[in-house]
Short mmCIF file of C-alpha atoms in Angstrom, two decimals:
data_model
loop_
_atom_site.label_atom_id
_atom_site.label_comp_id
_atom_site.label_asym_id
_atom_site.label_seq_id
_atom_site.Cartn_x
_atom_site.Cartn_y
_atom_site.Cartn_z
CA MET O 10 -35.70 19.93 -28.40
CA LYS O 11 -32.35 18.75 -29.27
CA SER O 12 -31.54 16.29 -31.80
CA ILE O 13 -30.20 12.98 -30.83
CA SER O 14 -26.65 13.45 -32.48
CA THR O 15 -26.56 16.75 -30.86
CA LYS O 16 -26.86 15.07 -27.66
CA LEU O 17 -24.22 12.51 -28.39
CA LEU O 18 -22.37 15.10 -29.57
CA TYR O 19 -22.39 16.85 -26.37
CA LEU O 20 -21.73 13.54 -24.31
CA ILE O 21 -18.47 13.03 -26.60
CA LYS O 22 -17.41 16.58 -25.80
CA GLU O 23 -18.15 16.20 -21.68
CA VAL O 24 -16.18 12.73 -21.94
CA LYS O 25 -13.37 14.60 -23.62
CA LEU O 26 -13.23 17.60 -21.21
CA ALA O 27 -13.29 15.34 -18.39
CA LEU O 28 -10.37 13.27 -19.41
CA TRP O 29 -8.45 16.09 -20.63
CA LYS O 30 -8.66 17.84 -16.76
CA GLU O 31 -7.81 14.39 -15.38
CA PHE O 32 -4.75 13.45 -17.62
CA LYS O 33 -3.38 16.85 -17.11
CA GLU O 34 -3.99 16.80 -13.05
CA TYR O 35 -2.62 13.31 -13.43
CA SER O 36 0.72 14.13 -15.31
CA ARG O 37 1.70 16.56 -12.83
CA TYR O 38 2.55 14.09 -10.51
CA PRO O 39 4.99 11.33 -12.36
CA LEU O 40 6.00 9.96 -8.82
CA TRP O 41 2.93 8.48 -8.13
CA PHE O 42 2.92 6.78 -11.27
CA ILE O 43 6.30 5.62 -10.77
CA SER O 44 5.46 4.48 -7.25
CA ASP O 45 2.19 3.25 -8.12
CA MET O 46 4.36 0.86 -10.93
CA ILE O 47 6.46 -0.45 -7.85
CA ALA O 48 4.27 -0.33 -4.70
CA LEU O 49 1.37 -2.55 -6.48
CA PRO O 50 3.03 -5.49 -7.23
CA MET O 51 5.51 -5.68 -4.38
CA TRP O 52 2.09 -6.04 -1.97
CA LEU O 53 0.86 -8.78 -4.85
CA LEU O 54 4.28 -10.62 -4.03
CA PHE O 55 3.96 -9.86 -0.29
CA PHE O 56 0.62 -11.64 -0.14
CA MET O 57 1.20 -14.43 -2.66
CA LEU O 58 4.43 -15.71 -1.42
CA PRO O 59 3.38 -16.86 2.06
CA ALA O 60 0.26 -18.21 0.38
CA MET O 61 2.35 -20.18 -1.70
CA LEU O 62 3.87 -21.66 1.26
CA PHE O 63 0.51 -23.12 2.50
CA VAL O 64 0.19 -25.28 -0.73
CA PRO O 65 2.24 -28.48 -1.10
CA GLU O 66 4.57 -28.13 -4.15
CA GLU O 67 2.71 -30.70 -6.33
CA GLU O 68 -0.17 -28.38 -6.64
CA LEU O 69 2.08 -25.52 -7.72
CA ALA O 70 3.52 -27.39 -10.75
CA ASN O 71 0.96 -27.27 -12.97
CA GLY O 72 0.89 -23.08 -12.07
CA PHE O 73 -2.97 -22.56 -11.31
CA PHE O 74 -1.97 -20.96 -8.05
CA TYR O 75 -0.04 -18.12 -10.09
CA ARG O 76 -2.37 -17.54 -12.61
CA ASN O 77 -5.44 -17.73 -10.08
CA PHE O 78 -3.59 -14.77 -7.95
CA TYR O 79 -2.61 -13.01 -10.80
CA TRP O 80 -5.98 -12.45 -12.21
CA GLY O 81 -7.45 -12.28 -8.57
CA TRP O 82 -4.82 -9.51 -8.20
CA VAL O 83 -6.12 -8.03 -11.08
CA PHE O 84 -9.47 -7.77 -10.44
CA LEU O 85 -9.21 -6.39 -6.85
CA VAL O 86 -7.43 -3.53 -8.33
CA LEU O 87 -9.72 -2.99 -10.89
CA ILE O 88 -12.70 -3.08 -8.64
CA TYR O 89 -10.19 -0.63 -6.05
CA THR O 90 -9.88 1.70 -8.83
CA SER O 91 -13.23 1.47 -10.24
CA LEU O 92 -14.43 2.23 -6.78
CA ARG O 93 -12.32 5.37 -6.82
CA VAL O 94 -13.57 7.09 -10.50
CA VAL O 95 -16.68 8.91 -9.33
CA GLY O 96 -17.18 8.68 -5.33
CA MET O 97 -13.37 9.86 -4.74
CA SER O 98 -14.09 12.66 -7.32
CA ILE O 99 -17.24 13.98 -5.77
CA ARG O 100 -14.94 13.82 -2.58
CA LYS O 101 -11.96 15.63 -3.74
CA GLU O 102 -14.12 18.54 -5.52
CA GLN O 103 -16.03 18.73 -2.01
CA ILE O 104 -12.60 19.07 -0.35
CA ASN O 105 -11.58 21.79 -2.74
CA GLY O 106 -14.66 23.42 -2.73
CA THR O 107 -15.19 23.09 -6.37
CA LEU O 108 -18.28 20.56 -6.67
CA GLU O 109 -20.98 23.73 -6.26
CA LEU O 110 -19.31 24.87 -9.30
CA LEU O 111 -19.44 21.66 -11.32
CA PHE O 112 -23.00 20.78 -9.79
CA SER O 113 -24.19 24.24 -10.97
CA THR O 114 -23.57 23.27 -14.91
CA ASN O 115 -25.74 20.87 -17.23
CA ALA O 116 -23.40 18.27 -17.66
CA ASN O 117 -23.97 14.68 -17.08
CA ARG O 118 -23.18 13.86 -13.29
CA ILE O 119 -21.60 10.98 -14.01
CA ILE O 120 -19.64 12.14 -16.94
CA LEU O 121 -18.78 14.82 -15.16
CA PHE O 122 -16.78 12.61 -12.52
CA ILE O 123 -15.70 9.64 -15.12
CA GLY O 124 -12.77 11.66 -16.68
CA ARG O 125 -10.94 10.20 -13.14
CA ALA O 126 -11.29 6.47 -14.91
CA GLY O 127 -9.01 7.60 -18.03
CA PRO O 128 -5.57 7.65 -15.92
CA LEU O 129 -6.48 5.18 -13.28
CA LEU O 130 -7.49 2.42 -15.39
CA LEU O 131 -4.20 3.70 -17.69
CA ASP O 132 -2.20 3.07 -14.27
CA VAL O 133 -3.44 -0.14 -13.83
CA LEU O 134 -3.27 -1.80 -17.37
CA ILE O 135 0.28 -0.52 -17.54
CA THR O 136 0.85 -1.85 -14.19
CA SER O 137 -1.13 -5.60 -14.89
CA ALA O 138 1.06 -5.72 -17.98
CA TYR O 139 4.14 -5.29 -15.95
CA THR O 140 3.58 -7.14 -13.63
CA ALA O 141 2.68 -10.37 -15.95
CA VAL O 142 6.36 -9.82 -17.21
CA ILE O 143 7.82 -10.13 -13.69
CA PHE O 144 5.11 -12.90 -12.85
CA HIS O 145 6.24 -14.74 -16.07
CA THR O 146 10.45 -13.94 -15.50
CA ALA O 147 9.94 -14.94 -11.71
CA PHE O 148 7.67 -18.45 -11.62
CA ASN O 149 7.70 -19.18 -15.56
CA VAL O 150 4.38 -19.22 -15.95
CA SER O 151 1.70 -18.53 -18.53
CA LEU O 152 -0.99 -15.85 -17.49
CA ALA O 153 -2.52 -15.96 -20.99
CA PRO O 154 -6.49 -15.86 -20.61
CA ILE O 155 -8.54 -18.89 -21.30
CA ASP O 156 -10.80 -16.67 -23.73
CA PHE O 157 -9.29 -13.39 -24.26
CA PHE O 158 -12.66 -11.55 -25.67
CA LEU O 159 -14.82 -12.83 -23.00
CA THR O 160 -12.00 -11.92 -20.47
CA LEU O 161 -11.95 -8.27 -22.03
CA TYR O 162 -15.90 -8.47 -21.99
CA SER O 163 -16.13 -9.21 -18.25
CA LEU O 164 -13.62 -7.06 -17.02
CA ALA O 165 -15.34 -4.54 -18.89
CA MET O 166 -18.56 -5.00 -17.42
CA LEU O 167 -17.05 -5.64 -14.00
CA MET O 168 -15.69 -2.25 -14.49
CA VAL O 169 -19.22 -0.67 -15.33
CA ILE O 170 -21.10 -2.48 -12.30
CA THR O 171 -17.78 -1.23 -9.70
CA ILE O 172 -18.09 2.27 -11.11
CA GLY O 173 -22.49 2.01 -10.62
CA PHE O 174 -21.18 1.59 -6.88
CA SER O 175 -18.86 4.50 -6.81
CA ALA O 176 -21.31 6.36 -7.95
CA LEU O 177 -23.66 5.14 -5.40
CA TYR O 178 -20.78 6.14 -2.80
CA GLY O 179 -20.68 9.70 -4.14
CA ALA O 180 -24.45 9.54 -3.53
CA ALA O 181 -23.47 8.72 -0.03
CA ILE O 182 -21.02 11.55 -0.07
CA LEU O 183 -23.59 14.34 -0.63
CA LYS O 184 -25.77 12.44 1.89
CA PHE O 185 -23.07 12.22 4.69
CA LYS O 186 -20.26 14.38 3.76
CA GLU O 187 -17.55 11.98 5.66
CA PRO O 188 -18.51 8.31 4.98
CA ALA O 189 -14.80 6.95 5.11
CA ILE O 190 -15.88 4.01 6.81
CA LEU O 191 -18.37 3.39 4.57
CA THR O 192 -16.00 3.25 1.75
CA ASN O 193 -13.93 0.87 3.42
CA LEU O 194 -16.37 -1.76 4.72
CA LEU O 195 -17.49 -1.38 1.18
CA GLN O 196 -14.15 -2.08 -0.27
CA ILE O 197 -13.33 -4.86 1.81
CA ALA O 198 -16.92 -6.52 1.72
CA LEU O 199 -16.72 -6.39 -2.35
CA ILE O 200 -13.60 -8.00 -2.10
CA PHE O 201 -14.25 -10.77 -0.05
CA LEU O 202 -18.07 -11.58 -0.94
CA THR O 203 -17.20 -11.71 -4.68
CA GLY O 204 -14.90 -14.12 -5.06
CA ALA O 205 -11.93 -12.74 -6.97
CA PHE O 206 -9.40 -14.88 -5.87
CA TYR O 207 -11.68 -18.30 -4.67
CA PRO O 208 -14.98 -19.74 -5.76
CA ILE O 209 -17.80 -18.65 -4.02
CA GLU O 210 -18.70 -22.17 -2.61
CA ASN O 211 -15.71 -21.67 -0.28
CA LEU O 212 -17.74 -18.97 1.71
CA GLY O 213 -20.51 -21.78 2.82
CA MET O 214 -23.67 -19.85 4.03
CA ILE O 215 -22.28 -16.61 3.39
CA SER O 216 -22.57 -17.49 -0.38
CA TYR O 217 -25.79 -16.78 -0.47
CA ILE O 218 -24.81 -12.88 0.29
CA SER O 219 -22.47 -13.12 -2.63
CA LEU O 220 -25.30 -14.17 -5.12
CA ALA O 221 -27.14 -11.17 -4.03
CA ILE O 222 -24.36 -8.81 -5.24
CA PRO O 223 -24.31 -7.92 -9.06
CA LEU O 224 -20.84 -7.64 -9.00
CA THR O 225 -20.30 -11.68 -7.85
CA TYR O 226 -21.36 -12.45 -11.52
CA ALA O 227 -18.94 -10.26 -13.35
CA VAL O 228 -15.86 -11.05 -11.16
CA ASP O 229 -17.31 -15.06 -11.68
CA LEU O 230 -17.54 -14.57 -15.55
CA ALA O 231 -14.39 -13.22 -15.66
CA ARG O 232 -12.71 -16.13 -13.16
CA HIS O 233 -14.01 -18.23 -16.29
CA ALA O 234 -12.87 -16.59 -19.07
CA ALA O 235 -9.51 -15.66 -17.72
CA LEU O 236 -8.79 -19.22 -16.04
CA GLY O 237 -11.37 -21.49 -16.94
CA THR O 238 -13.09 -22.20 -13.75
CA PRO O 239 -16.73 -23.11 -14.23
CA PRO O 240 -19.22 -20.65 -14.00
CA LEU O 241 -21.70 -20.24 -11.58
CA ILE O 242 -24.65 -20.35 -14.54
CA ASP O 243 -24.80 -21.27 -18.07
CA GLU O 244 -21.85 -19.39 -19.67
CA ARG O 245 -24.18 -17.30 -22.20
CA LEU O 246 -26.70 -16.69 -19.76
CA GLU O 247 -24.13 -15.41 -17.57
CA VAL O 248 -22.77 -13.18 -20.54
CA PHE O 249 -26.47 -11.54 -20.72
CA LEU O 250 -27.03 -11.41 -17.07
CA VAL O 251 -23.92 -9.45 -16.30
CA PHE O 252 -24.67 -6.73 -19.17
CA PHE O 253 -28.38 -6.32 -17.79
CA LEU O 254 -26.85 -5.94 -14.19
CA ALA O 255 -24.61 -3.67 -15.37
CA LEU O 256 -26.79 -1.32 -17.04
CA LEU O 257 -29.16 -1.75 -14.03
CA VAL O 258 -26.63 -0.81 -11.55
CA LEU O 259 -25.66 2.34 -13.44
CA LEU O 260 -29.27 3.85 -13.79
CA ALA O 261 -29.88 2.68 -10.40
CA SER O 262 -26.75 4.54 -8.70
CA TYR O 263 -27.51 7.78 -11.44
CA ALA O 264 -30.88 8.18 -10.47
CA VAL O 265 -29.88 8.33 -6.26
CA LEU O 266 -27.40 10.33 -7.34
CA LYS O 267 -29.55 12.83 -9.14
CA PHE O 268 -32.16 12.65 -6.42
CA LEU O 269 -29.61 12.92 -3.62
CA GLU O 270 -28.28 16.27 -5.89
CA LYS O 271 -31.86 18.03 -6.10
CA GLU O 272 -32.67 17.00 -2.10
CA ASN O 273 -29.61 18.98 -1.08
CA LYS O 274 -29.83 21.63 -3.36
CA ARG O 275 -33.48 22.35 -2.15
CA LYS O 276 -32.29 21.98 1.37
CA GLY O 277 -29.48 24.52 0.53
CA THR O 278 -26.70 21.67 1.77
CA LEU O 279 -24.78 20.87 -1.13
CA ALA O 280 -22.24 23.26 -0.48
CA PHE O 281 -21.89 22.43 3.31
CA TYR O 282 -18.70 20.54 4.00
CA MET N 9 34.22 22.34 23.91
CA LYS N 10 31.58 25.20 23.39
CA TRP N 11 30.95 23.12 19.70
CA ILE N 12 30.17 20.12 21.20
CA GLU N 13 27.91 21.62 24.13
CA TYR N 14 25.73 23.53 21.16
CA ARG N 15 25.27 20.42 19.12
CA TYR N 16 24.54 18.81 22.48
CA LEU N 17 21.43 21.17 23.35
CA GLU N 18 20.37 21.16 20.00
CA PHE N 19 19.97 17.60 19.71
CA LYS N 20 18.69 17.45 22.91
CA SER N 21 16.15 20.20 22.70
CA VAL N 22 14.83 18.44 18.71
CA LEU N 23 14.77 15.36 20.85
CA THR N 24 12.75 16.57 23.03
CA LYS N 25 9.98 18.49 20.61
CA GLU N 26 9.66 15.15 18.62
CA PHE N 27 9.22 13.30 21.81
CA LEU N 28 6.36 15.53 22.88
CA ILE N 29 4.55 15.34 19.32
CA MET N 30 5.05 11.53 19.51
CA SER N 31 3.79 10.84 22.93
CA ARG N 32 0.32 12.75 21.92
CA TYR N 33 0.04 9.52 20.17
CA PRO N 34 -0.28 6.27 22.44
CA LEU N 35 -2.63 4.48 20.28
CA ALA N 36 -0.50 4.71 17.40
CA PHE N 37 2.19 3.25 18.88
CA ALA N 38 0.05 0.56 20.34
CA PHE N 39 -1.51 -0.33 16.62
CA PHE N 40 2.43 -0.71 15.39
CA VAL N 41 3.05 -3.17 18.18
CA PHE N 42 -0.45 -5.27 17.20
CA LEU N 43 0.47 -5.19 13.78
CA PRO N 44 2.67 -7.85 13.20
CA TYR N 45 0.17 -10.11 15.48
CA MET N 46 -2.69 -8.85 12.70
CA VAL N 47 -0.33 -9.74 9.92
CA ALA N 48 0.32 -13.15 11.36
CA GLY N 49 -3.31 -13.68 11.67
CA VAL N 50 -3.97 -12.95 8.19
CA PHE N 51 -1.48 -14.86 6.99
CA TYR N 52 -2.59 -17.95 8.99
CA GLY N 53 -5.93 -17.11 8.00
CA MET N 54 -5.11 -17.13 4.22
CA GLY N 55 -3.60 -20.82 5.12
CA GLU N 56 -6.62 -22.13 6.36
CA LEU N 57 -8.58 -20.95 3.51
CA LEU N 58 -6.32 -22.37 0.97
CA ALA N 59 -4.85 -25.67 2.65
CA GLY N 60 -7.27 -26.00 5.61
CA PRO N 61 -6.50 -27.52 8.85
CA GLN N 62 -3.20 -28.88 7.35
CA ALA N 63 -1.92 -25.31 6.71
CA LEU N 64 0.69 -25.18 9.28
CA LEU N 65 1.90 -28.65 8.93
CA ILE N 66 2.21 -27.77 5.26
CA PHE N 67 4.05 -24.60 6.25
CA LYS N 68 6.47 -26.31 8.30
CA ASN N 69 7.29 -29.04 5.82
CA ARG N 70 7.97 -26.12 3.01
CA THR N 71 10.36 -23.96 5.37
CA GLY N 72 11.14 -25.90 8.18
CA VAL N 73 9.69 -23.36 10.56
CA GLU N 74 8.38 -24.85 13.71
CA ASP N 75 7.13 -21.85 15.32
CA PHE N 76 5.19 -19.87 12.82
CA LEU N 77 3.68 -17.10 15.36
CA SER N 78 7.33 -16.13 16.62
CA PHE N 79 8.78 -16.30 12.91
CA ASN N 80 5.92 -13.80 11.63
CA VAL N 81 5.98 -11.27 14.61
CA ILE N 82 9.74 -11.06 14.30
CA GLY N 83 9.63 -10.13 10.67
CA GLY N 84 6.46 -8.34 11.21
CA SER N 85 7.94 -6.04 14.23
CA ILE N 86 10.99 -5.47 11.83
CA MET N 87 8.71 -4.41 9.29
CA MET N 88 7.19 -1.91 11.07
CA ILE N 89 10.36 -0.21 12.49
CA SER N 90 11.11 0.19 8.99
CA ILE N 91 7.72 1.63 8.18
CA VAL N 92 7.96 3.94 10.81
CA ILE N 93 11.07 5.29 10.40
CA LEU N 94 10.95 6.19 6.70
CA GLN N 95 7.19 7.05 6.82
CA MET N 96 7.52 9.05 9.61
CA THR N 97 10.48 10.92 8.59
CA HIS N 98 9.19 12.11 5.67
CA MET N 99 6.34 13.06 7.35
CA THR N 100 7.62 15.26 10.30
CA ILE N 101 9.83 17.06 7.38
CA LYS N 102 6.51 17.61 5.22
CA ALA N 103 4.90 18.95 8.23
CA GLU N 104 7.39 21.35 9.20
CA LEU N 105 7.60 22.46 5.25
CA ARG N 106 4.00 23.11 5.68
CA ASN N 107 3.80 25.01 8.69
CA GLY N 108 6.51 26.78 7.43
CA THR N 109 8.98 26.07 11.04
CA LEU N 110 11.63 24.21 8.82
CA GLU N 111 12.88 27.71 7.69
CA LEU N 112 13.15 28.73 11.29
CA ASN N 113 15.18 25.92 11.93
CA LEU N 114 17.22 26.34 8.87
CA VAL N 115 17.51 30.09 9.67
CA SER N 116 19.11 29.17 13.03
CA PRO N 117 22.92 28.74 13.79
CA ALA N 118 21.96 25.04 14.47
CA SER N 119 23.54 22.26 12.58
CA ARG N 120 21.41 20.55 10.12
CA PHE N 121 22.65 17.42 10.30
CA VAL N 122 22.06 17.54 14.22
CA ILE N 123 18.65 18.63 13.45
CA PHE N 124 17.66 15.86 11.27
CA PHE N 125 19.96 13.75 13.19
CA ALA N 126 17.48 14.09 16.01
CA VAL N 127 14.69 13.35 14.54
CA THR N 128 15.75 9.76 13.13
CA THR N 129 17.27 9.20 16.65
CA ILE N 130 13.88 9.99 18.19
CA LEU N 131 12.06 7.69 15.61
CA SER N 132 14.76 4.48 15.93
CA LEU N 133 14.16 4.75 19.61
CA ALA N 134 10.66 4.50 19.28
CA SER N 135 11.09 1.50 16.86
CA PHE N 136 13.43 -0.34 19.87
CA GLY N 137 10.09 0.12 22.02
CA ILE N 138 7.59 -1.15 19.24
CA PHE N 139 10.15 -4.17 19.14
CA VAL N 140 10.44 -4.89 22.83
CA ALA N 141 6.52 -4.67 23.43
CA ALA N 142 6.10 -6.51 20.34
CA THR N 143 8.00 -9.49 21.24
CA THR N 144 7.61 -9.36 25.18
CA PRO N 145 4.85 -11.76 24.84
CA LEU N 146 6.66 -14.20 22.84
CA LEU N 147 9.54 -14.09 25.45
CA LEU N 148 6.69 -14.67 28.16
CA THR N 149 5.19 -17.34 26.77
CA ALA N 150 8.24 -19.31 25.29
CA LYS N 151 9.52 -22.57 26.32
CA GLU N 152 12.29 -21.63 27.55
CA VAL N 153 13.47 -18.15 28.07
CA ASN N 154 16.64 -16.57 27.76
CA LEU N 155 17.83 -12.94 28.34
CA PHE N 156 20.82 -13.50 27.33
CA ASP N 157 19.20 -14.05 23.59
CA TYR N 158 17.25 -11.32 23.95
CA MET N 159 20.08 -8.72 24.77
CA LEU N 160 21.96 -10.12 21.67
CA ALA N 161 18.77 -9.70 19.48
CA LEU N 162 18.45 -5.99 20.89
CA ILE N 163 22.40 -5.66 20.04
CA VAL N 164 21.59 -6.84 16.22
CA LEU N 165 18.67 -4.24 16.14
CA ALA N 166 20.69 -1.55 17.17
CA VAL N 167 23.19 -2.78 14.51
CA GLY N 168 20.21 -3.38 11.73
CA VAL N 169 18.19 0.14 12.55
CA LEU N 170 21.58 2.09 11.40
CA PRO N 171 21.55 1.74 7.86
CA VAL N 172 17.54 2.46 8.03
CA THR N 173 18.65 5.61 9.25
CA GLY N 174 20.82 6.17 6.77
CA ILE N 175 18.39 5.64 4.20
CA SER N 176 15.89 7.81 6.00
CA PHE N 177 18.45 10.56 5.33
CA PHE N 178 17.95 9.93 2.08
CA ILE N 179 14.11 10.04 1.72
CA ILE N 180 14.80 13.92 4.15
CA ALA N 181 16.83 15.20 0.78
CA LEU N 182 14.13 13.33 -1.33
CA THR N 183 11.49 16.04 0.75
CA LEU N 184 13.36 18.79 1.01
CA LYS N 185 13.76 18.39 -3.20
CA PHE N 186 10.25 17.16 -4.12
CA LYS N 187 8.39 18.19 -1.39
CA GLU N 188 5.65 15.30 -1.88
CA VAL N 189 6.92 12.33 -1.73
CA THR N 190 4.48 10.08 0.32
CA SER N 191 4.09 7.92 -2.87
CA LEU N 192 7.56 7.06 -3.38
CA VAL N 193 8.19 6.45 0.08
CA ASN N 194 5.04 3.91 0.33
CA ALA N 195 6.94 2.22 -2.55
CA LEU N 196 10.02 1.80 -0.94
CA ASN N 197 8.11 0.30 2.21
CA SER N 198 6.01 -1.81 -0.12
CA ALA N 199 9.86 -3.15 -1.51
CA ILE N 200 11.43 -3.31 1.40
CA SER N 201 8.37 -5.36 3.43
CA THR N 202 8.26 -7.68 0.36
CA LEU N 203 11.83 -8.35 -0.33
CA SER N 204 12.95 -8.79 3.66
CA GLY N 205 11.51 -12.13 4.38
CA VAL N 206 8.67 -10.99 6.63
CA ALA N 207 6.31 -14.25 5.91
CA TYR N 208 8.70 -16.24 4.60
CA PRO N 209 12.13 -17.48 4.24
CA ILE N 210 14.35 -14.98 1.15
CA THR N 211 14.75 -18.67 -0.07
CA VAL N 212 11.64 -18.90 -1.34
CA LEU N 213 12.10 -15.41 -3.71
CA PRO N 214 12.74 -16.00 -7.11
CA GLY N 215 16.58 -15.60 -8.31
CA TRP N 216 16.95 -11.81 -9.15
CA LEU N 217 14.59 -10.55 -6.08
CA LYS N 218 16.58 -12.98 -3.91
CA LEU N 219 19.65 -10.72 -5.14
CA VAL N 220 17.90 -7.37 -4.56
CA SER N 221 17.03 -8.71 -1.11
CA GLN N 222 20.50 -8.81 0.07
CA LEU N 223 20.48 -5.43 -0.37
CA LEU N 224 18.42 -4.23 2.03
CA PRO N 225 19.47 -4.49 5.97
CA THR N 226 16.09 -5.41 7.22
CA SER N 227 16.68 -8.94 5.39
CA HIS N 228 19.72 -9.57 7.60
CA THR N 229 18.23 -8.24 10.80
CA ILE N 230 15.30 -10.28 10.79
CA GLU N 231 17.51 -13.23 9.52
CA LEU N 232 19.61 -12.58 12.64
CA ILE N 233 17.40 -12.43 15.16
CA ARG N 234 15.28 -15.16 14.28
CA LYS N 235 18.22 -17.13 14.26
CA ILE N 236 18.94 -15.82 17.81
CA LEU N 237 15.66 -15.92 19.45
CA MET N 238 14.20 -19.17 17.57
CA ALA N 239 17.38 -21.22 17.23
CA HIS N 240 19.19 -20.10 20.02
CA GLN N 241 22.28 -19.68 17.87
CA ARG N 242 24.64 -17.57 19.80
CA THR N 243 28.07 -17.20 17.23
CA LEU N 244 26.90 -14.19 15.79
CA LEU N 245 30.36 -13.40 14.47
CA ALA N 246 30.12 -16.38 12.24
CA PHE N 247 27.25 -15.52 10.71
CA PRO N 248 27.66 -13.33 7.16
CA GLU N 249 24.78 -11.54 8.24
CA LEU N 250 26.29 -9.58 10.60
CA TRP N 251 29.20 -8.24 8.36
CA TYR N 252 26.96 -7.43 5.64
CA LEU N 253 25.06 -5.29 8.24
CA ALA N 254 28.37 -3.94 9.61
CA ALA N 255 29.41 -2.88 6.17
CA MET N 256 26.02 -1.54 5.54
CA CYS N 257 25.81 0.60 8.86
CA PHE N 258 28.60 2.41 6.93
CA ILE N 259 27.83 2.79 3.53
CA TYR N 260 23.67 3.56 3.86
CA PRO N 261 24.72 6.57 6.16
CA PHE N 262 27.31 7.68 4.47
CA LEU N 263 25.76 7.78 0.96
CA GLY N 264 22.16 9.14 3.08
CA TYR N 265 24.29 11.81 4.16
CA SER N 266 26.36 12.79 1.08
CA ILE N 267 23.12 12.95 -1.05
CA PHE N 268 21.25 14.82 1.47
CA ARG N 269 24.47 17.65 1.78
CA ILE N 270 24.36 17.85 -2.13
CA ILE N 271 20.52 18.62 -2.17
CA GLU N 272 20.36 21.34 0.83
CA LYS N 273 23.38 22.59 -0.51
CA ARG N 274 22.08 22.93 -3.87
CA GLY N 275 18.55 23.91 -2.51
CA ARG N 276 19.84 26.98 -0.06
CA ILE N 277 21.67 28.26 -3.35
CA THR N 278 18.66 28.15 -5.68
CA GLY N 279 16.39 28.71 -2.61
CA GLU N 280 14.05 25.87 -3.34
CA ILE N 281 14.49 24.62 0.30
CA TYR N 282 12.52 27.17 1.34
CA LEU N 283 9.45 26.40 -1.04
CA TYR N 284 6.24 24.36 -0.65
#
């Protein structure tokens, strides 16, 4: 029986190792980093500039349009990035043929792949800051969130919930091996239904589906904290709800991942590709 | 005379080979033709979501553009042309590197310039096909069909494609040097798509981005073709955009080819050109 402190120490060592491995690999390709720095804000402008032309000029004057687009884009990039964390890592190891080796260790399954979050999040952080500078110089608007700490909290929860979805996607890879269509559907559905760029009431009847998705509450809290939009429920209640949902999604996805790994090992299909 | 004949035969054979490879994927061509319409649809949907049924009216008031679809399809098809030429050039050279067939070409006595020029030529020809296929429905449904305008637009396109070909030589050089530059090509395409005024007039760009957009051949090509096909303005020589484009026709291919020559020459000496 290991003590809690020993377990915690093992966990920290696993996280450190996973992060070290991913940063090492990421640093091999500086062109990726430079390209992301150019491409991400450029695509944001590509979609934002035409949208701007559909809005009467007087509505642009108070700057809400730009702030809404900027923060919506931050949520979108974070969701997209976090979705890649566990799921895409499993896929990558599967393609490289190293998945079986990793799964034969006793390391924590989510921690094993969470290292990928390190370089990806650093990428998001730098790109967001850099894009904010571009936005500020180009459109002369302040992008500062209304409530800084609540924004940080909601973004962290948004990331945890999405990593949970990512682990579910990883589990789907163990089951179906090539779930490319599922990934695309999941990404589009999550971004469209959770209302990163608009309040979910704009979706009409579809908003009932949105309310059943845990990520919607994290996005709503983030919009409230960053833009000052009214929250779906009482603010304090939403803070707790989001924490509870993040924990639930993470635990559920971990359980599914473990179950499918066990099933694959029992049937001998883990190594199939 | 023999020299010209050899170069011609090399050009013809690479062109034929690339054409045969390209003809394997007719769906990709259809996708590129369809994409400008899809992009127009996405922007229209976004407008409806933001402004409701008044969306097109607001767009017209703010830009002076009467025909939203033509405006977007012309911009979108030029964007596709740039994406096809730059992306496919990189992919073709990368595939040759990966398969080990680039070395076969490089050890042959064939001219390296001709080999790579043929690759970019076939992509430029495909681009013409994309533009014609994407804009034909506009031509057929237009109130005023004018074939002379269309011919003028094709001439402008021919002039506009040449600087893009010059940029593609730069991409070839980068591929030979760094091997994997897909992300960089994506970044370049994102900048070209955003700064060329594909779905909006360049005037809406903030000051310094407007300046950068003037350096892109696609900005001037889109602007000129819109003037010809949508406003039926034919005094081509009076447009400053044409002169900018004409200057780029010399500068970009010259710069692209010079960088290619330097990297290729150095790569042969160090042997890195044969590595993958």
